[in-house]
mmCIF file of C-alpha atoms in Angstrom:
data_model
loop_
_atom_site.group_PDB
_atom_site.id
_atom_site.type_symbol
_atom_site.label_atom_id
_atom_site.label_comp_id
_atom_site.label_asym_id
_atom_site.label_seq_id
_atom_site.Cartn_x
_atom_site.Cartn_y
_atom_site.Cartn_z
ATOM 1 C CA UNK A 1 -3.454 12.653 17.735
ATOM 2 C CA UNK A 2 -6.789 10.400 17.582
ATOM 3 C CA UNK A 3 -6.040 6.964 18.857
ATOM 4 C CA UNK A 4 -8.382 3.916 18.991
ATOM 5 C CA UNK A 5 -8.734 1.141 21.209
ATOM 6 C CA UNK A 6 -10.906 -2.546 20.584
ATOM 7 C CA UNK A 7 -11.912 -4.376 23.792
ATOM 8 C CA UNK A 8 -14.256 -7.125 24.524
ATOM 9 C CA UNK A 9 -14.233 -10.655 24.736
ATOM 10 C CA UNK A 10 -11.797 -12.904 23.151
ATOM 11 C CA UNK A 11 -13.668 -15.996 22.935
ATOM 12 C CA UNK A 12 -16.702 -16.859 21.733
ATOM 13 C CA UNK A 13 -19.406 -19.497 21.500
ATOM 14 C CA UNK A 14 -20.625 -20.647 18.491
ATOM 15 C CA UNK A 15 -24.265 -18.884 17.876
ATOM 16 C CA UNK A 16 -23.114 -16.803 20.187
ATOM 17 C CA UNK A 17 -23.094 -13.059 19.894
ATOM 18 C CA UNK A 18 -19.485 -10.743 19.477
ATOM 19 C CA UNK A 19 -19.137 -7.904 20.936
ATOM 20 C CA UNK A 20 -16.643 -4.738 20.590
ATOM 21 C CA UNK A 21 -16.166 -1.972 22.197
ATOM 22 C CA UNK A 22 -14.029 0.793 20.163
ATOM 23 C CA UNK A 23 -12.395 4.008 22.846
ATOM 24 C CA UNK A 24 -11.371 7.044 20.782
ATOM 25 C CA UNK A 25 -8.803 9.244 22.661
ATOM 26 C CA UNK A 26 -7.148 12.090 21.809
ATOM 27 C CA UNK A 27 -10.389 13.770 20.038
ATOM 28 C CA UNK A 28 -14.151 13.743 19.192
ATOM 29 C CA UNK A 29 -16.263 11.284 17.428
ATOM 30 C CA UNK A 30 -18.899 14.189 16.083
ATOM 31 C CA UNK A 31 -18.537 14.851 12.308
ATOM 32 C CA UNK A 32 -16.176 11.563 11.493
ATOM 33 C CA UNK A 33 -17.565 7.928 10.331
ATOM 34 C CA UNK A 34 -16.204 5.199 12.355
ATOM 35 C CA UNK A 35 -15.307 1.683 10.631
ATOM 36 C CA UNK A 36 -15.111 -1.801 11.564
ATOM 37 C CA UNK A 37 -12.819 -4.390 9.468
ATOM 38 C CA UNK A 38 -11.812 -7.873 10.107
ATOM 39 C CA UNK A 39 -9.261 -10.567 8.972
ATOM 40 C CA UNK A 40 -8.623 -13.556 9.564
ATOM 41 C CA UNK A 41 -5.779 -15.542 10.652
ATOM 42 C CA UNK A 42 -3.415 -14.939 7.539
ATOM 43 C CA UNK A 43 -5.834 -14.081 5.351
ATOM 44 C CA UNK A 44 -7.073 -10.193 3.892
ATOM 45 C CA UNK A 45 -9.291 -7.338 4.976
ATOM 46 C CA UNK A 46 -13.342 -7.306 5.328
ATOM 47 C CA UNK A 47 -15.060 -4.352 5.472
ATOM 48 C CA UNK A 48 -17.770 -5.108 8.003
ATOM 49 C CA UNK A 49 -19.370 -1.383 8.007
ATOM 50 C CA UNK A 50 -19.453 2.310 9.077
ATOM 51 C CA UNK A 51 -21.388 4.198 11.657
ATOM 52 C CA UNK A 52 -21.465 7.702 11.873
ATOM 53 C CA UNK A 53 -21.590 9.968 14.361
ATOM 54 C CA UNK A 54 -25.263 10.359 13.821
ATOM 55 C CA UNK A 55 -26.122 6.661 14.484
ATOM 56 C CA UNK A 56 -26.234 6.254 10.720
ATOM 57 C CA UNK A 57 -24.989 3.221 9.565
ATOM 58 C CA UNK A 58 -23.772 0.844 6.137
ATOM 59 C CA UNK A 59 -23.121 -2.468 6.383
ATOM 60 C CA UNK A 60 -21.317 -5.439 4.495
ATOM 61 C CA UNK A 61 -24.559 -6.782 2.333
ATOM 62 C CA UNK A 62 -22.520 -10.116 3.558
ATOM 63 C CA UNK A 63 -22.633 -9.418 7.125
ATOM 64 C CA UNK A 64 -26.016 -7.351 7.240
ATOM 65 C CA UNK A 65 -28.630 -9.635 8.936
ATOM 66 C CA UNK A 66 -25.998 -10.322 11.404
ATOM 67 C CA UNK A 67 -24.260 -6.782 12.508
ATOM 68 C CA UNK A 68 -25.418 -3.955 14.684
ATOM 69 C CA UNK A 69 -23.028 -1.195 15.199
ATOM 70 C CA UNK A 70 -23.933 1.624 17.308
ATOM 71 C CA UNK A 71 -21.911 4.766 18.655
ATOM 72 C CA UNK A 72 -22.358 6.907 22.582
ATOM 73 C CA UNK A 73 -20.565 10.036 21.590
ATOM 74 C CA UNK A 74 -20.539 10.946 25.273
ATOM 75 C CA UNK A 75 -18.027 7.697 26.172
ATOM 76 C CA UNK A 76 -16.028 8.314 23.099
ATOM 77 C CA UNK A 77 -16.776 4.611 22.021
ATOM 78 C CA UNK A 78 -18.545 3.254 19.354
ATOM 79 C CA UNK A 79 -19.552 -0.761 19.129
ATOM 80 C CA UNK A 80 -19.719 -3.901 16.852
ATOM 81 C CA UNK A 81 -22.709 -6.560 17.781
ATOM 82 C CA UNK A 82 -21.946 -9.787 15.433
ATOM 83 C CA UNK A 83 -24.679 -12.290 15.963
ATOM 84 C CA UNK A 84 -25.111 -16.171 15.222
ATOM 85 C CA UNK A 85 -21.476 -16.305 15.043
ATOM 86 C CA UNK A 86 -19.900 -19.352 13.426
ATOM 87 C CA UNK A 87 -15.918 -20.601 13.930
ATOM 88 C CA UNK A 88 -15.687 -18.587 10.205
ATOM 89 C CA UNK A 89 -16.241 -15.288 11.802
ATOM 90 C CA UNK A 90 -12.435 -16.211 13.778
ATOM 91 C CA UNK A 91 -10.625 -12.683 12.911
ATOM 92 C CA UNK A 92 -8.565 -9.924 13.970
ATOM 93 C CA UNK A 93 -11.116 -6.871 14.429
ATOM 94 C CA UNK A 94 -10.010 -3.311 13.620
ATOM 95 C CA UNK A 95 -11.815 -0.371 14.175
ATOM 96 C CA UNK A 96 -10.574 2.772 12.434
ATOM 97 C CA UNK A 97 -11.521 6.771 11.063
ATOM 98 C CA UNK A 98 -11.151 7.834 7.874
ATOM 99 C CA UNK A 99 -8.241 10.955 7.668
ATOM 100 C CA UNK A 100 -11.374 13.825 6.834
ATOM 101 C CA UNK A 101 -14.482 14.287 8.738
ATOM 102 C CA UNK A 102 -17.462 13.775 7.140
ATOM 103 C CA UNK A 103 -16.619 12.164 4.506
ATOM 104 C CA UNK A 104 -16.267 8.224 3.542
ATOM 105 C CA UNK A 105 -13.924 6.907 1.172
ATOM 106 C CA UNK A 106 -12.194 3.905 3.154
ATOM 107 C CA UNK A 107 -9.107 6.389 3.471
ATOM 108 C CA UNK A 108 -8.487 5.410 7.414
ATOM 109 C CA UNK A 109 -5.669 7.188 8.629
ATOM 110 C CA UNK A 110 -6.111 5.981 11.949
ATOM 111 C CA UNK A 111 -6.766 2.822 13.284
ATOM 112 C CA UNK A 112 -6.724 0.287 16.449
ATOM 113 C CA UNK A 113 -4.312 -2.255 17.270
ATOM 114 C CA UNK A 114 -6.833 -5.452 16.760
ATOM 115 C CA UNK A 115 -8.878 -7.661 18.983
ATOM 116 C CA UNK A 116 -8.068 -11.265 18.319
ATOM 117 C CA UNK A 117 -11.777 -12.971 18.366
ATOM 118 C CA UNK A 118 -12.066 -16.608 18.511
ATOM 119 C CA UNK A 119 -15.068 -18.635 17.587
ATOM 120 C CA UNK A 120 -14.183 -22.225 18.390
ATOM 121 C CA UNK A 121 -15.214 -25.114 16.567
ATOM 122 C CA UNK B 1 -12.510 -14.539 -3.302
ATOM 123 C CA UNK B 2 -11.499 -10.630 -3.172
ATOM 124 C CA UNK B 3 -13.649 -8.607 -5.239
ATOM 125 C CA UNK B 4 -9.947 -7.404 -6.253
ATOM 126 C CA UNK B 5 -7.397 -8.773 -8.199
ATOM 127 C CA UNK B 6 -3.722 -8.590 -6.703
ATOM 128 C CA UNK B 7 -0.618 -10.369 -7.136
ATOM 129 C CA UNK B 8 -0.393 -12.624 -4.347
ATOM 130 C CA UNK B 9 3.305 -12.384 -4.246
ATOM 131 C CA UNK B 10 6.122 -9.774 -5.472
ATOM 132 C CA UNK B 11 9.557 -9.536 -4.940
ATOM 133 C CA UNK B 12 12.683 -7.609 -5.935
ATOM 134 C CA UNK B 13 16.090 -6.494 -4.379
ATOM 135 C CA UNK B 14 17.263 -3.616 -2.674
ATOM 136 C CA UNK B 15 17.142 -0.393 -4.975
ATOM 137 C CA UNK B 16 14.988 -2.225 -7.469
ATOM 138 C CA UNK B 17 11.197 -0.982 -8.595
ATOM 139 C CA UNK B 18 8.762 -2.584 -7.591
ATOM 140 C CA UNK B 19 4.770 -2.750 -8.843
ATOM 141 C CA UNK B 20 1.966 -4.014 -7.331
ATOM 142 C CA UNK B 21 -1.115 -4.162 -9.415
ATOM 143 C CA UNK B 22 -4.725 -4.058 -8.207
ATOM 144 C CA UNK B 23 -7.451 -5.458 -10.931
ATOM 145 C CA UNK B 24 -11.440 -4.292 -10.255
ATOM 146 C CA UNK B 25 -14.334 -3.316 -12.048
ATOM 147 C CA UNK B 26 -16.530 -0.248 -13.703
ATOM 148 C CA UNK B 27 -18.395 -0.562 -10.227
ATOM 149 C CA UNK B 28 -15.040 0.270 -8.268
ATOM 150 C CA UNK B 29 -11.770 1.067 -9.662
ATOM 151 C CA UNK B 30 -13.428 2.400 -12.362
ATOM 152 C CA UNK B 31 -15.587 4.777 -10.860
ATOM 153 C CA UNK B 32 -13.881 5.566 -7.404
ATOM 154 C CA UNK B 33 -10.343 5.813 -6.443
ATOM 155 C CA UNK B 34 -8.033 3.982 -4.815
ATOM 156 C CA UNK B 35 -6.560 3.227 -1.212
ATOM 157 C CA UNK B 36 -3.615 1.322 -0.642
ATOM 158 C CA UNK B 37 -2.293 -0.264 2.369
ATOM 159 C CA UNK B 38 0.824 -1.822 3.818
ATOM 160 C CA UNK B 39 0.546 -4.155 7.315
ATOM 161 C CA UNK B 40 3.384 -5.435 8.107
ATOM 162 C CA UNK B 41 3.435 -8.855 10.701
ATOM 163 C CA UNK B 42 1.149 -8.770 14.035
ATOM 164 C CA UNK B 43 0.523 -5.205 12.926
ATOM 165 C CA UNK B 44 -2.671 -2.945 11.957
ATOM 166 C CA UNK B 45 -2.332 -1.974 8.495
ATOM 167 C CA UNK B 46 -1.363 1.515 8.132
ATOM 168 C CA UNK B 47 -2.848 3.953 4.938
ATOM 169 C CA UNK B 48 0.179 3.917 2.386
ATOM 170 C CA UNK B 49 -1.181 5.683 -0.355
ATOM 171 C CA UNK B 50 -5.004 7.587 -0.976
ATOM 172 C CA UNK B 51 -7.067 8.623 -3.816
ATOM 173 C CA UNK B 52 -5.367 6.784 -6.589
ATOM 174 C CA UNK B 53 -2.201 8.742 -5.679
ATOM 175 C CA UNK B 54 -1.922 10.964 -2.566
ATOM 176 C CA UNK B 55 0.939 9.492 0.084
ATOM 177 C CA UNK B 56 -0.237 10.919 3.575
ATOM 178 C CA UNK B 57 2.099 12.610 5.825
ATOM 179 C CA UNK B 58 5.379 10.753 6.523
ATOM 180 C CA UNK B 59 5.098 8.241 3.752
ATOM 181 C CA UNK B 60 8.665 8.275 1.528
ATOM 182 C CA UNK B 61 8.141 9.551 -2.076
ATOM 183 C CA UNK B 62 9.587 6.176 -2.798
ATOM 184 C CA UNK B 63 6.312 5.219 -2.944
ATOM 185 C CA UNK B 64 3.898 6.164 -5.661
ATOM 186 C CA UNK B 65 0.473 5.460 -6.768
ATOM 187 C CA UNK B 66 -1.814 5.234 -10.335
ATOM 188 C CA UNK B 67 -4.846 4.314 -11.724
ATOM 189 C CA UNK B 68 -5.981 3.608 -15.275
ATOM 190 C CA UNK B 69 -9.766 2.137 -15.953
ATOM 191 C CA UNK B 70 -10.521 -0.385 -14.007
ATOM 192 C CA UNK B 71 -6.823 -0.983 -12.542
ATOM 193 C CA UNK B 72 -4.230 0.408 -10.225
ATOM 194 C CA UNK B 73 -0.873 -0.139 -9.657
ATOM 195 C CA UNK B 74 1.266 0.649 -6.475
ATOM 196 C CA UNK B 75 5.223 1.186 -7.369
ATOM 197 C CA UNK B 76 8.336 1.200 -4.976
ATOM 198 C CA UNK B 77 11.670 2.617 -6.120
ATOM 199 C CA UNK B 78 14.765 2.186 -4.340
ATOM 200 C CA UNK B 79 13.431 -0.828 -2.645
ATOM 201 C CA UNK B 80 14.292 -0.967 0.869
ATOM 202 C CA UNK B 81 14.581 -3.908 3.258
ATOM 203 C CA UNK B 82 12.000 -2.400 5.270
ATOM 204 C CA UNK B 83 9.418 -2.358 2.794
ATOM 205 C CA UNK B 84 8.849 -5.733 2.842
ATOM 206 C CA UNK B 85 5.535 -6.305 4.182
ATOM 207 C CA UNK B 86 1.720 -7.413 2.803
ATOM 208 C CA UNK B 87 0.333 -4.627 0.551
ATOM 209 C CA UNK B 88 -3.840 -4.415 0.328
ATOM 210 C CA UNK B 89 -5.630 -2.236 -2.384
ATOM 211 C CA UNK B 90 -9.243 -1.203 -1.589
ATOM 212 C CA UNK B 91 -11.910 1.138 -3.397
ATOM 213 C CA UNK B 92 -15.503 2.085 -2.416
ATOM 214 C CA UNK B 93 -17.411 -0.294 -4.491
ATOM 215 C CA UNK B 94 -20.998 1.024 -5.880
ATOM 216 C CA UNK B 95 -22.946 -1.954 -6.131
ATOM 217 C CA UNK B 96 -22.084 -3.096 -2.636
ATOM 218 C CA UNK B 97 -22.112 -0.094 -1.339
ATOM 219 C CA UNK B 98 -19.322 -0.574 0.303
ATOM 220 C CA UNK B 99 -15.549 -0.965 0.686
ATOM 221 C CA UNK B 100 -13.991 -3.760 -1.113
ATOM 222 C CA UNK B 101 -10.267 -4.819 -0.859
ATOM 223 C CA UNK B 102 -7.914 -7.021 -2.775
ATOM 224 C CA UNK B 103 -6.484 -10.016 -1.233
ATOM 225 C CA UNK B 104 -3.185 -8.922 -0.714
ATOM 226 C CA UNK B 105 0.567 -8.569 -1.869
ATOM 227 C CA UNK B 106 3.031 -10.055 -0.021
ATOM 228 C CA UNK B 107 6.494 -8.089 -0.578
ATOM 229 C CA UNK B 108 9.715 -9.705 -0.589
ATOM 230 C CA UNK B 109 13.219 -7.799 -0.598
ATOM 231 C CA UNK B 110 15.904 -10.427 -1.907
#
C-alpha cells in the first residue's frame, strides 16, 4: 500500500520561498501524477497542481507565477517550491496520487498526513 | 469564494438521510464528474465517493453519489454518529484547467 509523507520547514518568512518535500513508500512514482493541495486553518481545499512522473506539470492559474513542482523518481519524492510567500499562503499542505495510473481526474485515493506551513505576519 | 456551491452546514439524526448538494457549472459539473470527500478533524481528507458515483473499496453502501447537469448531490442513509465530519465536492474544471472544490459541508448527527 502507497503511502506519502510531506516534510520541510514549518515556518516561513514572508517573501520567502516554501518548500516540500513529498516521500512515496510502498511503490513507484513512474506512470502516476502526483498532486499538491492546501487549506487553510478551517477553511477548504486548493488545488495547487500536478506533476507527473515525466516532469510534466499543471498548475493553479492562481498560484502559477509562484509554484515550481518537480519530481526525482530515483528518491521516490516529488517537491512543491512556493515563492514570494505572503501570511495568506498559511495552510495545511497535502500531497496525494490519484487511485489509477496515468490518468488525472482529482480521484486521490491516497494521500499524506499534512505539513502545517506558517507564514507569519 | 469556491468555484462550488455547497451547503455550508447539514445535519440530521441517527438513521436519518442525509444530502449534501454540490452546485457548479457547464465548465465542471457539467462536463466532468464528480469527487467527493469526507475529512474529518486534524485529519487528511479521505476519497468518499468517485466519478459521480463509484464508493472505493471499504466505503459503506450507506453512502451514495449522483449527478444531474451542472449539480451533484452526496446522500447518507442510516446516518451514523460517525459520519459526522466536513464533506468537500470537487470536479476537474475545463476552463481552469484544473481541479476545483466546493467549500465544504460540515455534518452534524443530532
Amino acid at each position: 500500500q502507497v503511502q506519502l509523507q510531506e516534510s520541510g520547514p514549518g515556518l516561513v518568512k514572508p517573501s520567502g520561498t516554501l518548500s516540500l518535500t513529498c516521500t512515496v513508500s510502498g511503490d513507484s512514482l513512474s506512470n502516476y501524477y502526483w498532486t499538491w493541495i492546501r487549506q487553510p486553518p478551517g477553511k477548504g481545499l486548493e488545488w495547487i497542481g500536478y506533476v507527473y512522473d515525466s516532469g510534466r506539470t499543471s498548475y493553479n492559474p492562481s498560484l502559477k507565477s509562484r509554484v515550481t513542482m518537480s519530481i526525482d523518481t530515483s528518491k521516490s519524492q516529488f517537491s512543491l517550491k512556493l515563492s514570494s510567500v505572503t501570511p495568506a499562503d498559511t495552510a495545511v499542505y497535502y500531497c496525494a496520487r490519484e487511485i489509477l495510473a496515468g490518468y488525472y481526474n482529482g480521484e486521490w485515493g491516497s494521500w499524506g498526513q499534512g505539513a502545517l506551513v506558517t507564514v507569519p505576519s | 469564494q469556491s468555484v462550488l456551491t455547497q451547503p455550508p452546514s447539514a445535519s440530521g439524526t441517527p438513521g436519518q438521510r442525509v444530502t449534501i448538494s454540490c452546485s457548479g457549472g457547464s465548465s465542471n459539473i457539467g462536463r466532468n464528474t464528480v469527487n467527493w470527500y469526507q475529512q474529518f478533524p486534524g485529519m487528511a481528507p479521505k476519497l468518499l465517493m468517485y466519478r459521480d458515483g463509484q464508493r472505493p473499496s471499504g466505503v459503506p453502501d450507506r453512502f451514495s453519489g449522483s449527478k444531474s447537469g451542472n449539480s451533484a448531490s452526496l446522500a447518507i442513509s442510516g446516518l451514523q454518529s460517525e459520519d459526522e465530519a466536513d464533506y468537500f465536492c470537487a470536479a476537474w474544471d475545463d476552463s481552469m484547467a484544473g481541479v476545483v472544490f466546493g467549500g465544504g459541508t460540515q455534518l452534524i448527527v443530532l
